[in-house]
């Protein structure tokens, strides 16, 4: 923050709450320029230049959508309505959105506001009791118009999803482009094992101490990781633990789909707002929530002709998994899918990503 920045008590409250919005790998791809007592500009930057999961900027656009919803809920809590205005940018990776808060005494309060700081990822195995119809209804009602949820549940279907997740993990682990991301997103600093302000803490990976140590060791270099993966089946155990087992150990998987295929930046922001409301609802229902977003991303790359890996095996595997995804929910729904994940019975995790302080997010 520049020493000269002053921020009103209203914006301090709203932004201090909204900064808890989720972003891929906790990158917090936003900064705030304060332009008045009730106005500010969001300066976003997508990670398409270095994250293989964000090559079209869509993951960052979804995250900014989560942020917009968090701002909306937080402003309403203070008795204000937030109005967002798109600002054109010169550079392709940049995102600019003007925000104006207008006082609205009596504005409707949304109970999801109370979940903003509690909401987080649960990567560990969860309890498997199926969702009740009341719980499903709460999720369905949390989504704005234009979005619906497809549930994948029951032992047989969860087993199919588990195989799909196991196969999909092969796409992630077989490519060097994935390694470049995975090797940088875990916070190995000793003081950040449980809570990391800008990365993912090791204890939030959902692995035991031995597998955390193995992960750290194997991620030291691509040649080591690749050798282990190719000749010693080095990723079989993590895939079984983090992808297969956890896919069985949940109440249900879900796919959020729009009524049309998302295309524009604002389609993704609106999708992000829907996803965030769904995620806050999981917290409200005391359910754990784990994103399973990479199948959606890889299928989108295939649809859009994005070449995301130099490894032919990776591309072939992604093609195969795209077919499996289509068999699971139907081709039309894959095309309209914006987010996939699982929910299950769970206590709040004892390790999680936290956030940069607001002062570091102010320009
Ligand atoms: C658009 C988007 C995609 C994400 N995809 C994944 C994913 O595929 N796997 C995963 O474990 N977490 C995923 N996450 C979760 C982030 O890593 C997580 O939100 C971030 O580290 C902050 O942690 P918190 O949500 O626990 O506060 C995603 C989050 C967003 C917003």
mmCIF file of C-alpha atoms and ligand atoms in Angstrom:
data_model
loop_
_atom_site.group_PDB
_atom_site.id
_atom_site.type_symbol
_atom_site.label_atom_id
_atom_site.label_comp_id
_atom_site.label_asym_id
_atom_site.label_seq_id
_atom_site.Cartn_x
_atom_site.Cartn_y
_atom_site.Cartn_z
ATOM 1 C CA UNK A 1 0.000 0.000 0.000
ATOM 2 C CA UNK A 2 1.268 3.473 -0.823
ATOM 3 C CA UNK A 3 1.792 5.478 2.396
ATOM 4 C CA UNK A 4 -0.676 8.095 1.116
ATOM 5 C CA UNK A 5 -3.656 5.708 0.623
ATOM 6 C CA UNK A 6 -6.603 6.517 2.830
ATOM 7 C CA UNK A 7 -9.586 4.211 2.961
ATOM 8 C CA UNK A 8 -12.987 4.940 4.479
ATOM 9 C CA UNK A 9 -14.328 2.793 7.343
ATOM 10 C CA UNK A 10 -17.040 1.486 4.958
ATOM 11 C CA UNK A 11 -14.584 0.282 2.308
ATOM 12 C CA UNK A 12 -12.298 -1.134 5.006
ATOM 13 C CA UNK A 13 -15.160 -3.294 6.297
ATOM 14 C CA UNK A 14 -16.350 -4.389 2.858
ATOM 15 C CA UNK A 15 -12.909 -5.220 1.444
ATOM 16 C CA UNK A 16 -11.626 -6.819 4.638
ATOM 17 C CA UNK A 17 -14.489 -9.287 4.325
ATOM 18 C CA UNK A 18 -14.461 -9.696 0.520
ATOM 19 C CA UNK A 19 -10.730 -10.500 0.402
ATOM 20 C CA UNK A 20 -11.712 -13.964 1.752
ATOM 21 C CA UNK A 21 -13.128 -14.892 -1.655
ATOM 22 C CA UNK A 22 -11.437 -18.016 -3.073
ATOM 23 C CA UNK A 23 -9.030 -17.992 -6.003
ATOM 24 C CA UNK A 24 -7.167 -20.805 -7.793
ATOM 25 C CA UNK A 25 -4.165 -21.818 -5.646
ATOM 26 C CA UNK A 26 -4.971 -18.874 -3.344
ATOM 27 C CA UNK A 27 -3.318 -16.505 -5.809
ATOM 28 C CA UNK A 28 -5.649 -13.571 -4.910
ATOM 29 C CA UNK A 29 -5.417 -12.187 -8.429
ATOM 30 C CA UNK A 30 -6.778 -8.772 -7.403
ATOM 31 C CA UNK A 31 -5.709 -5.453 -5.950
ATOM 32 C CA UNK A 32 -7.886 -2.494 -4.981
ATOM 33 C CA UNK A 33 -7.411 1.120 -5.982
ATOM 34 C CA UNK A 34 -9.406 3.352 -3.652
ATOM 35 C CA UNK A 35 -10.915 6.225 -5.629
ATOM 36 C CA UNK A 36 -13.344 7.706 -3.090
ATOM 37 C CA UNK A 37 -15.226 7.140 0.134
ATOM 38 C CA UNK A 38 -17.655 4.759 -1.594
ATOM 39 C CA UNK A 39 -15.778 3.858 -4.774
ATOM 40 C CA UNK A 40 -12.836 1.724 -5.805
ATOM 41 C CA UNK A 41 -11.431 -0.087 -8.819
ATOM 42 C CA UNK A 42 -10.609 -3.797 -8.857
ATOM 43 C CA UNK A 43 -7.320 -4.397 -10.682
ATOM 44 C CA UNK A 44 -7.164 -8.061 -11.631
ATOM 45 C CA UNK A 45 -4.579 -9.970 -13.573
ATOM 46 C CA UNK A 46 -5.209 -13.455 -14.877
ATOM 47 C CA UNK A 47 -2.514 -16.112 -14.581
ATOM 48 C CA UNK A 48 -2.726 -17.339 -18.189
ATOM 49 C CA UNK A 49 0.981 -16.643 -18.790
ATOM 50 C CA UNK A 50 2.195 -19.221 -16.258
ATOM 51 C CA UNK A 51 -0.634 -21.492 -15.055
ATOM 52 C CA UNK A 52 -1.608 -24.385 -17.319
ATOM 53 C CA UNK A 53 -5.032 -24.494 -15.650
ATOM 54 C CA UNK A 54 -5.751 -20.877 -16.603
ATOM 55 C CA UNK A 55 -4.521 -20.613 -20.206
ATOM 56 C CA UNK A 56 -7.637 -18.751 -21.323
ATOM 57 C CA UNK A 57 -7.914 -16.728 -18.098
ATOM 58 C CA UNK A 58 -11.195 -18.437 -17.210
ATOM 59 C CA UNK A 59 -10.127 -19.692 -13.765
ATOM 60 C CA UNK A 60 -9.108 -16.137 -12.847
ATOM 61 C CA UNK A 61 -12.373 -14.754 -14.250
ATOM 62 C CA UNK A 62 -14.317 -17.255 -12.121
ATOM 63 C CA UNK A 63 -12.331 -16.199 -9.044
ATOM 64 C CA UNK A 64 -13.050 -12.527 -9.749
ATOM 65 C CA UNK A 65 -16.733 -13.534 -9.963
ATOM 66 C CA UNK A 66 -16.418 -14.990 -6.437
ATOM 67 C CA UNK A 67 -14.879 -11.684 -5.333
ATOM 68 C CA UNK A 68 -17.758 -9.677 -6.857
ATOM 69 C CA UNK A 69 -20.304 -11.786 -4.992
ATOM 70 C CA UNK A 70 -18.311 -11.376 -1.765
ATOM 71 C CA UNK A 71 -18.279 -7.589 -2.278
ATOM 72 C CA UNK A 72 -22.023 -7.624 -2.961
ATOM 73 C CA UNK A 73 -22.817 -9.624 0.200
ATOM 74 C CA UNK A 74 -20.445 -7.537 2.339
ATOM 75 C CA UNK A 75 -21.795 -4.233 1.016
ATOM 76 C CA UNK A 76 -25.381 -5.350 1.703
ATOM 77 C CA UNK A 77 -24.355 -6.243 5.255
ATOM 78 C CA UNK A 78 -23.305 -2.592 5.702
ATOM 79 C CA UNK A 79 -26.574 -1.343 4.137
ATOM 80 C CA UNK A 80 -25.133 -0.583 0.681
ATOM 81 C CA UNK A 81 -25.729 -1.824 -2.838
ATOM 82 C CA UNK A 82 -22.671 -2.548 -4.990
ATOM 83 C CA UNK A 83 -22.747 -1.610 -8.677
ATOM 84 C CA UNK A 84 -20.025 -3.016 -10.919
ATOM 85 C CA UNK A 85 -18.828 -1.439 -14.129
ATOM 86 C CA UNK A 86 -16.563 -3.070 -16.690
ATOM 87 C CA UNK A 87 -13.497 -1.003 -17.621
ATOM 88 C CA UNK A 88 -11.674 -1.798 -20.870
ATOM 89 C CA UNK A 89 -7.995 -2.699 -20.503
ATOM 90 C CA UNK A 90 -5.043 -2.262 -22.803
ATOM 91 C CA UNK A 91 -3.287 -5.502 -21.913
ATOM 92 C CA UNK A 92 -4.907 -8.904 -22.531
ATOM 93 C CA UNK A 93 -4.308 -10.363 -19.047
ATOM 94 C CA UNK A 94 -5.705 -7.391 -17.182
ATOM 95 C CA UNK A 95 -9.125 -7.092 -15.590
ATOM 96 C CA UNK A 96 -10.556 -3.762 -14.401
ATOM 97 C CA UNK A 97 -13.890 -3.310 -12.710
ATOM 98 C CA UNK A 98 -15.156 -0.090 -11.184
ATOM 99 C CA UNK A 99 -17.208 -0.486 -7.998
ATOM 100 C CA UNK A 100 -19.597 2.050 -6.512
ATOM 101 C CA UNK A 101 -21.445 1.494 -3.234
ATOM 102 C CA UNK A 102 -24.775 3.310 -2.809
ATOM 103 C CA UNK A 103 -26.542 3.551 0.517
ATOM 104 C CA UNK A 104 -29.770 1.484 0.612
ATOM 105 C CA UNK A 105 -31.290 1.449 4.080
ATOM 106 C CA UNK A 106 -33.338 -1.725 4.460
ATOM 107 C CA UNK A 107 -31.486 -3.614 1.694
ATOM 108 C CA UNK A 108 -32.139 -7.376 1.992
ATOM 109 C CA UNK A 109 -29.572 -9.202 4.132
ATOM 110 C CA UNK A 110 -28.326 -12.530 2.821
ATOM 111 C CA UNK A 111 -27.455 -15.099 5.533
ATOM 112 C CA UNK A 112 -24.643 -16.378 3.289
ATOM 113 C CA UNK A 113 -22.671 -13.288 4.372
ATOM 114 C CA UNK A 114 -21.973 -14.973 7.715
ATOM 115 C CA UNK A 115 -20.108 -17.802 5.933
ATOM 116 C CA UNK A 116 -17.572 -15.655 4.059
ATOM 117 C CA UNK A 117 -14.665 -16.262 6.464
ATOM 118 C CA UNK A 118 -15.669 -19.822 7.510
ATOM 119 C CA UNK A 119 -15.939 -21.135 3.923
ATOM 120 C CA UNK A 120 -12.884 -23.061 2.776
ATOM 121 C CA UNK A 121 -11.676 -26.152 0.909
ATOM 122 C CA UNK A 122 -11.830 -29.595 2.527
ATOM 123 C CA UNK A 123 -9.387 -31.877 0.647
ATOM 124 C CA UNK A 124 -9.596 -34.777 3.125
ATOM 125 C CA UNK A 125 -11.945 -37.771 2.878
ATOM 126 C CA UNK A 126 -15.380 -36.813 4.182
ATOM 127 C CA UNK A 127 -18.407 -38.598 5.621
ATOM 128 C CA UNK A 128 -20.575 -40.277 3.018
ATOM 129 C CA UNK A 129 -24.134 -39.882 4.325
ATOM 130 C CA UNK A 130 -26.149 -38.826 1.257
ATOM 131 C CA UNK A 131 -27.499 -35.292 1.001
ATOM 132 C CA UNK A 132 -31.049 -34.880 2.266
ATOM 133 C CA UNK A 133 -33.631 -33.365 -0.058
ATOM 134 C CA UNK A 134 -33.632 -30.221 2.133
ATOM 135 C CA UNK A 135 -29.860 -29.885 1.703
ATOM 136 C CA UNK A 136 -30.087 -30.352 -2.060
ATOM 137 C CA UNK A 137 -32.861 -27.800 -2.207
ATOM 138 C CA UNK A 138 -30.739 -25.268 -0.276
ATOM 139 C CA UNK A 139 -27.914 -25.755 -2.782
ATOM 140 C CA UNK A 140 -30.245 -25.480 -5.758
ATOM 141 C CA UNK A 141 -31.864 -22.337 -4.382
ATOM 142 C CA UNK A 142 -28.488 -20.715 -3.763
ATOM 143 C CA UNK A 143 -27.837 -20.557 -7.506
ATOM 144 C CA UNK A 144 -28.919 -17.464 -9.439
ATOM 145 C CA UNK A 145 -31.142 -17.755 -12.516
ATOM 146 C CA UNK A 146 -29.338 -19.287 -15.460
ATOM 147 C CA UNK A 147 -27.504 -21.970 -13.451
ATOM 148 C CA UNK A 148 -28.402 -25.456 -12.284
ATOM 149 C CA UNK A 149 -26.651 -28.300 -10.519
ATOM 150 C CA UNK A 150 -26.226 -31.896 -11.638
ATOM 151 C CA UNK A 151 -25.711 -34.324 -8.758
ATOM 152 C CA UNK A 152 -23.546 -37.418 -9.121
ATOM 153 C CA UNK A 153 -24.332 -39.590 -6.129
ATOM 154 C CA UNK A 154 -24.947 -43.130 -4.927
ATOM 155 C CA UNK A 155 -22.257 -45.815 -4.552
ATOM 156 C CA UNK A 156 -22.203 -46.934 -8.191
ATOM 157 C CA UNK A 157 -22.007 -43.417 -9.642
ATOM 158 C CA UNK A 158 -19.416 -42.280 -7.089
ATOM 159 C CA UNK A 159 -17.278 -45.237 -8.121
ATOM 160 C CA UNK A 160 -17.544 -44.129 -11.760
ATOM 161 C CA UNK A 161 -16.567 -40.589 -10.741
ATOM 162 C CA UNK A 162 -13.660 -41.944 -8.671
ATOM 163 C CA UNK A 163 -12.293 -43.802 -11.713
ATOM 164 C CA UNK A 164 -12.777 -40.665 -13.772
ATOM 165 C CA UNK A 165 -10.893 -38.529 -11.203
ATOM 166 C CA UNK A 166 -8.106 -41.108 -11.018
ATOM 167 C CA UNK A 167 -7.775 -41.077 -14.813
ATOM 168 C CA UNK A 168 -7.999 -37.291 -14.951
ATOM 169 C CA UNK A 169 -5.165 -37.008 -12.414
ATOM 170 C CA UNK A 170 -2.937 -38.735 -14.964
ATOM 171 C CA UNK A 171 -3.397 -35.711 -17.245
ATOM 172 C CA UNK A 172 -2.231 -33.397 -14.448
ATOM 173 C CA UNK A 173 0.735 -35.466 -13.340
ATOM 174 C CA UNK A 174 2.034 -36.541 -16.752
ATOM 175 C CA UNK A 175 2.707 -33.020 -18.026
ATOM 176 C CA UNK A 176 5.670 -30.837 -17.213
ATOM 177 C CA UNK A 177 3.360 -27.820 -17.496
ATOM 178 C CA UNK A 178 1.409 -29.204 -14.505
ATOM 179 C CA UNK A 179 4.598 -29.808 -12.529
ATOM 180 C CA UNK A 180 5.579 -26.156 -13.073
ATOM 181 C CA UNK A 181 2.398 -25.173 -11.225
ATOM 182 C CA UNK A 182 2.304 -27.903 -8.547
ATOM 183 C CA UNK A 183 5.918 -27.291 -7.534
ATOM 184 C CA UNK A 184 5.165 -23.639 -6.699
ATOM 185 C CA UNK A 185 1.764 -23.632 -5.005
ATOM 186 C CA UNK A 186 2.553 -25.409 -1.727
ATOM 187 C CA UNK A 187 3.884 -23.242 1.087
ATOM 188 C CA UNK A 188 6.817 -25.212 2.514
ATOM 189 C CA UNK A 189 7.870 -22.485 4.953
ATOM 190 C CA UNK A 190 7.808 -24.090 8.437
ATOM 191 C CA UNK A 191 5.614 -21.326 9.872
ATOM 192 C CA UNK A 192 3.052 -21.836 7.064
ATOM 193 C CA UNK A 193 2.475 -25.583 7.399
ATOM 194 C CA UNK A 194 -1.047 -25.004 8.731
ATOM 195 C CA UNK A 195 -2.013 -21.546 7.461
ATOM 196 C CA UNK A 196 -0.588 -19.878 4.387
ATOM 197 C CA UNK A 197 -1.393 -16.260 3.471
ATOM 198 C CA UNK A 198 -0.800 -16.650 -0.270
ATOM 199 C CA UNK A 199 -0.339 -20.355 -1.146
ATOM 200 C CA UNK A 200 -1.686 -23.757 -0.047
ATOM 201 C CA UNK A 201 -0.364 -25.039 3.306
ATOM 202 C CA UNK A 202 0.932 -28.651 3.200
ATOM 203 C CA UNK A 203 -1.450 -29.762 5.959
ATOM 204 C CA UNK A 204 -4.406 -28.659 3.797
ATOM 205 C CA UNK A 205 -3.476 -31.142 1.043
ATOM 206 C CA UNK A 206 -5.406 -33.943 2.713
ATOM 207 C CA UNK A 207 -2.337 -36.210 3.018
ATOM 208 C CA UNK A 208 -0.634 -37.797 6.028
ATOM 209 C CA UNK A 209 2.853 -36.734 7.181
ATOM 210 C CA UNK A 210 4.686 -39.427 5.169
ATOM 211 C CA UNK A 211 2.922 -38.573 1.928
ATOM 212 C CA UNK A 212 3.447 -34.854 2.520
ATOM 213 C CA UNK A 213 7.185 -35.516 2.902
ATOM 214 C CA UNK A 214 7.188 -37.691 -0.251
ATOM 215 C CA UNK A 215 5.326 -34.996 -2.171
ATOM 216 C CA UNK A 216 7.850 -32.375 -1.080
ATOM 217 C CA UNK A 217 10.754 -34.609 -2.060
ATOM 218 C CA UNK A 218 9.295 -35.590 -5.448
ATOM 219 C CA UNK A 219 8.437 -31.995 -6.383
ATOM 220 C CA UNK A 220 12.070 -30.879 -6.010
ATOM 221 C CA UNK A 221 12.738 -31.232 -9.765
ATOM 222 C CA UNK A 222 10.826 -32.225 -12.895
ATOM 223 C CA UNK A 223 13.369 -34.938 -13.748
ATOM 224 C CA UNK A 224 12.868 -36.539 -10.331
ATOM 225 C CA UNK A 225 9.080 -36.232 -10.509
ATOM 226 C CA UNK A 226 8.928 -37.526 -14.084
ATOM 227 C CA UNK A 227 11.258 -40.448 -13.367
ATOM 228 C CA UNK A 228 9.177 -41.480 -10.366
ATOM 229 C CA UNK A 229 5.960 -41.109 -12.325
ATOM 230 C CA UNK A 230 7.136 -42.941 -15.415
ATOM 231 C CA UNK A 231 9.189 -45.797 -13.994
ATOM 232 C CA UNK A 232 8.169 -46.247 -10.371
ATOM 233 C CA UNK A 233 4.462 -45.436 -10.564
ATOM 234 C CA UNK A 234 5.297 -42.536 -8.222
ATOM 235 C CA UNK A 235 1.930 -40.840 -8.582
ATOM 236 C CA UNK A 236 -0.199 -43.951 -8.085
ATOM 237 C CA UNK A 237 -0.377 -43.537 -4.299
ATOM 238 C CA UNK A 238 -1.169 -39.781 -4.314
ATOM 239 C CA UNK A 239 -3.790 -40.382 -7.029
ATOM 240 C CA UNK A 240 -5.339 -43.199 -5.015
ATOM 241 C CA UNK A 241 -5.355 -41.058 -1.866
ATOM 242 C CA UNK A 242 -6.182 -37.621 -3.235
ATOM 243 C CA UNK A 243 -8.342 -38.485 -6.241
ATOM 244 C CA UNK A 244 -9.842 -41.991 -5.966
ATOM 245 C CA UNK A 245 -10.430 -42.472 -2.242
ATOM 246 C CA UNK A 246 -11.700 -38.943 -1.653
ATOM 247 C CA UNK A 247 -14.126 -39.315 -4.562
ATOM 248 C CA UNK A 248 -15.759 -42.245 -2.783
ATOM 249 C CA UNK A 249 -15.540 -40.599 0.638
ATOM 250 C CA UNK A 250 -18.061 -37.828 0.074
ATOM 251 C CA UNK A 251 -21.819 -37.388 0.015
ATOM 252 C CA UNK A 252 -22.065 -36.365 -3.631
ATOM 253 C CA UNK A 253 -20.225 -34.850 -6.556
ATOM 254 C CA UNK A 254 -21.773 -31.918 -8.370
ATOM 255 C CA UNK A 255 -21.396 -30.099 -11.661
ATOM 256 C CA UNK A 256 -22.717 -26.541 -11.940
ATOM 257 C CA UNK A 257 -23.905 -25.816 -15.477
ATOM 258 C CA UNK A 258 -25.103 -22.614 -17.090
ATOM 259 C CA UNK A 259 -28.053 -22.416 -19.461
ATOM 260 C CA UNK A 260 -25.557 -21.540 -22.210
ATOM 261 C CA UNK A 261 -21.864 -22.154 -22.777
ATOM 262 C CA UNK A 262 -19.818 -19.464 -20.990
ATOM 263 C CA UNK A 263 -17.859 -17.351 -23.474
ATOM 264 C CA UNK A 264 -17.277 -13.768 -22.351
ATOM 265 C CA UNK A 265 -15.381 -12.451 -19.343
ATOM 266 C CA UNK A 266 -18.690 -11.519 -17.689
ATOM 267 C CA UNK A 267 -20.193 -14.959 -18.379
ATOM 268 C CA UNK A 268 -17.353 -16.302 -16.228
ATOM 269 C CA UNK A 269 -17.741 -13.602 -13.570
ATOM 270 C CA UNK A 270 -21.446 -14.477 -13.327
ATOM 271 C CA UNK A 271 -20.577 -18.174 -13.159
ATOM 272 C CA UNK A 272 -18.063 -17.402 -10.384
ATOM 273 C CA UNK A 273 -20.783 -15.609 -8.428
ATOM 274 C CA UNK A 274 -23.008 -18.698 -8.742
ATOM 275 C CA UNK A 275 -20.196 -21.057 -7.685
ATOM 276 C CA UNK A 276 -19.364 -18.911 -4.670
ATOM 277 C CA UNK A 277 -22.990 -18.865 -3.472
ATOM 278 C CA UNK A 278 -23.073 -22.653 -3.794
ATOM 279 C CA UNK A 279 -19.807 -22.939 -1.832
ATOM 280 C CA UNK A 280 -21.048 -20.595 0.929
ATOM 281 C CA UNK A 281 -24.172 -22.737 1.132
ATOM 282 C CA UNK A 282 -22.004 -25.807 1.768
ATOM 283 C CA UNK A 283 -20.414 -23.922 4.688
ATOM 284 C CA UNK A 284 -23.849 -22.880 5.942
ATOM 285 C CA UNK A 285 -24.965 -26.535 5.893
ATOM 286 C CA UNK A 286 -21.749 -27.569 7.711
ATOM 287 C CA UNK A 287 -20.650 -29.629 4.725
ATOM 288 C CA UNK A 288 -17.100 -29.905 3.441
ATOM 289 C CA UNK A 289 -16.477 -28.740 -0.137
ATOM 290 C CA UNK A 290 -13.683 -29.738 -2.513
ATOM 291 C CA UNK A 291 -13.323 -28.316 -6.031
ATOM 292 C CA UNK A 292 -12.683 -30.862 -8.806
ATOM 293 C CA UNK A 293 -12.202 -28.300 -11.497
ATOM 294 C CA UNK A 294 -9.520 -29.746 -13.758
ATOM 295 C CA UNK A 295 -11.826 -32.066 -15.784
ATOM 296 C CA UNK A 296 -13.954 -29.012 -16.636
ATOM 297 C CA UNK A 297 -10.813 -27.097 -17.646
ATOM 298 C CA UNK A 298 -9.343 -29.873 -19.821
ATOM 299 C CA UNK A 299 -12.665 -30.513 -21.590
ATOM 300 C CA UNK A 300 -12.899 -26.802 -22.302
ATOM 301 C CA UNK A 301 -9.380 -26.796 -23.771
ATOM 302 C CA UNK A 302 -10.310 -29.689 -26.040
ATOM 303 C CA UNK A 303 -13.495 -27.918 -27.136
ATOM 304 C CA UNK A 304 -11.636 -24.657 -27.796
ATOM 305 C CA UNK A 305 -8.638 -26.306 -29.471
ATOM 306 C CA UNK A 306 -6.190 -25.078 -26.803
ATOM 307 C CA UNK A 307 -2.932 -27.040 -26.915
ATOM 308 C CA UNK A 308 -1.984 -27.184 -23.280
ATOM 309 C CA UNK A 309 0.815 -29.740 -23.128
ATOM 310 C CA UNK A 310 3.812 -30.713 -25.175
ATOM 311 C CA UNK A 311 3.390 -34.312 -24.038
ATOM 312 C CA UNK A 312 1.325 -36.298 -26.588
ATOM 313 C CA UNK A 313 0.378 -38.834 -23.888
ATOM 314 C CA UNK A 314 -1.133 -36.031 -21.764
ATOM 315 C CA UNK A 315 -3.232 -34.798 -24.678
ATOM 316 C CA UNK A 316 -4.426 -38.313 -25.527
ATOM 317 C CA UNK A 317 -5.367 -38.940 -21.920
ATOM 318 C CA UNK A 318 -7.290 -35.650 -21.754
ATOM 319 C CA UNK A 319 -9.204 -36.663 -24.916
ATOM 320 C CA UNK A 320 -10.062 -39.996 -23.331
ATOM 321 C CA UNK A 321 -11.208 -38.335 -20.106
ATOM 322 C CA UNK A 322 -13.308 -35.834 -22.061
ATOM 323 C CA UNK A 323 -15.226 -38.802 -23.495
ATOM 324 C CA UNK A 324 -15.711 -40.261 -20.008
ATOM 325 C CA UNK A 325 -16.962 -36.883 -18.742
ATOM 326 C CA UNK A 326 -19.478 -36.780 -21.612
ATOM 327 C CA UNK A 327 -20.658 -40.299 -20.774
ATOM 328 C CA UNK A 328 -21.145 -39.240 -17.152
ATOM 329 C CA UNK A 329 -23.263 -36.108 -17.647
ATOM 330 C CA UNK A 330 -23.897 -35.800 -21.409
ATOM 331 C CA UNK A 331 -22.046 -33.806 -24.072
ATOM 332 C CA UNK A 332 -24.362 -30.811 -23.949
ATOM 333 C CA UNK A 333 -23.910 -30.441 -20.185
ATOM 334 C CA UNK A 334 -20.130 -30.796 -20.414
ATOM 335 C CA UNK A 335 -20.184 -27.854 -22.831
ATOM 336 C CA UNK A 336 -22.193 -25.768 -20.374
ATOM 337 C CA UNK A 337 -20.303 -26.883 -17.247
ATOM 338 C CA UNK A 338 -18.602 -24.155 -15.229
ATOM 339 C CA UNK A 339 -17.542 -25.919 -12.032
ATOM 340 C CA UNK A 340 -17.224 -29.405 -10.605
ATOM 341 C CA UNK A 341 -16.577 -30.561 -7.060
ATOM 342 C CA UNK A 342 -17.717 -32.732 -4.202
ATOM 343 C CA UNK A 343 -19.393 -32.139 -0.856
ATOM 344 C CA UNK A 344 -19.499 -34.330 2.226
ATOM 345 C CA UNK A 345 -19.941 -34.561 5.981
ATOM 346 C CA UNK A 346 -16.991 -32.888 7.603
ATOM 347 C CA UNK A 347 -15.717 -30.777 10.454
ATOM 348 C CA UNK A 348 -14.029 -27.525 9.487
ATOM 349 C CA UNK A 349 -10.450 -28.268 8.348
ATOM 350 C CA UNK A 350 -7.707 -27.542 10.879
ATOM 351 C CA UNK A 351 -5.431 -26.245 8.132
ATOM 352 C CA UNK A 352 -6.350 -23.832 5.357
ATOM 353 C CA UNK A 353 -5.211 -21.035 3.118
ATOM 354 C CA UNK A 354 -5.708 -17.672 4.755
ATOM 355 C CA UNK A 355 -5.268 -14.313 3.016
ATOM 356 C CA UNK A 356 -2.908 -11.417 2.517
ATOM 357 C CA UNK A 357 -3.751 -8.515 4.834
ATOM 358 C CA UNK A 358 -5.916 -5.832 3.243
ATOM 359 C CA UNK A 359 -3.054 -3.313 3.383
ATOM 360 C CA UNK A 360 -1.082 -5.505 0.955
ATOM 361 C CA UNK A 361 -3.994 -5.594 -1.477
ATOM 362 C CA UNK A 362 -4.363 -1.817 -1.728
ATOM 363 C CA UNK A 363 -2.660 -0.002 -4.604
HETATM 364 C C1 LIG B 1 -11.826 -21.019 -9.935
HETATM 365 C C2 LIG B 1 -11.244 -21.887 -8.862
HETATM 366 C C3 LIG B 1 -10.783 -23.164 -9.178
HETATM 367 C C4 LIG B 1 -10.244 -23.990 -8.197
HETATM 368 N N1 LIG B 1 -9.838 -25.253 -8.528
HETATM 369 C C5 LIG B 1 -9.366 -26.075 -7.566
HETATM 370 C C6 LIG B 1 -9.035 -27.430 -7.863
HETATM 371 O O1 LIG B 1 -9.192 -27.907 -9.003
HETATM 372 N N2 LIG B 1 -8.555 -28.209 -6.866
HETATM 373 C C7 LIG B 1 -8.403 -27.739 -5.589
HETATM 374 O O2 LIG B 1 -7.956 -28.487 -4.717
HETATM 375 N N3 LIG B 1 -8.753 -26.474 -5.271
HETATM 376 C C8 LIG B 1 -9.230 -25.640 -6.223
HETATM 377 N N4 LIG B 1 -9.617 -24.363 -5.898
HETATM 378 C C9 LIG B 1 -9.552 -23.938 -4.497
HETATM 379 C C10 LIG B 1 -8.429 -22.970 -4.189
HETATM 380 O O3 LIG B 1 -7.181 -23.622 -4.176
HETATM 381 C C11 LIG B 1 -8.743 -22.345 -2.829
HETATM 382 O O4 LIG B 1 -9.959 -21.671 -2.911
HETATM 383 C C12 LIG B 1 -7.677 -21.368 -2.384
HETATM 384 O O5 LIG B 1 -6.474 -22.052 -2.145
HETATM 385 C C13 LIG B 1 -8.091 -20.641 -1.117
HETATM 386 O O6 LIG B 1 -8.377 -21.557 -0.102
HETATM 387 P P1 LIG B 1 -9.773 -21.549 0.671
HETATM 388 O O7 LIG B 1 -10.847 -21.672 -0.378
HETATM 389 O O8 LIG B 1 -9.705 -22.755 1.559
HETATM 390 O O9 LIG B 1 -9.892 -20.277 1.421
HETATM 391 C C14 LIG B 1 -10.164 -23.523 -6.858
HETATM 392 C C15 LIG B 1 -10.647 -22.245 -6.542
HETATM 393 C C16 LIG B 1 -11.186 -21.432 -7.523
HETATM 394 C C17 LIG B 1 -11.719 -20.081 -7.154
#
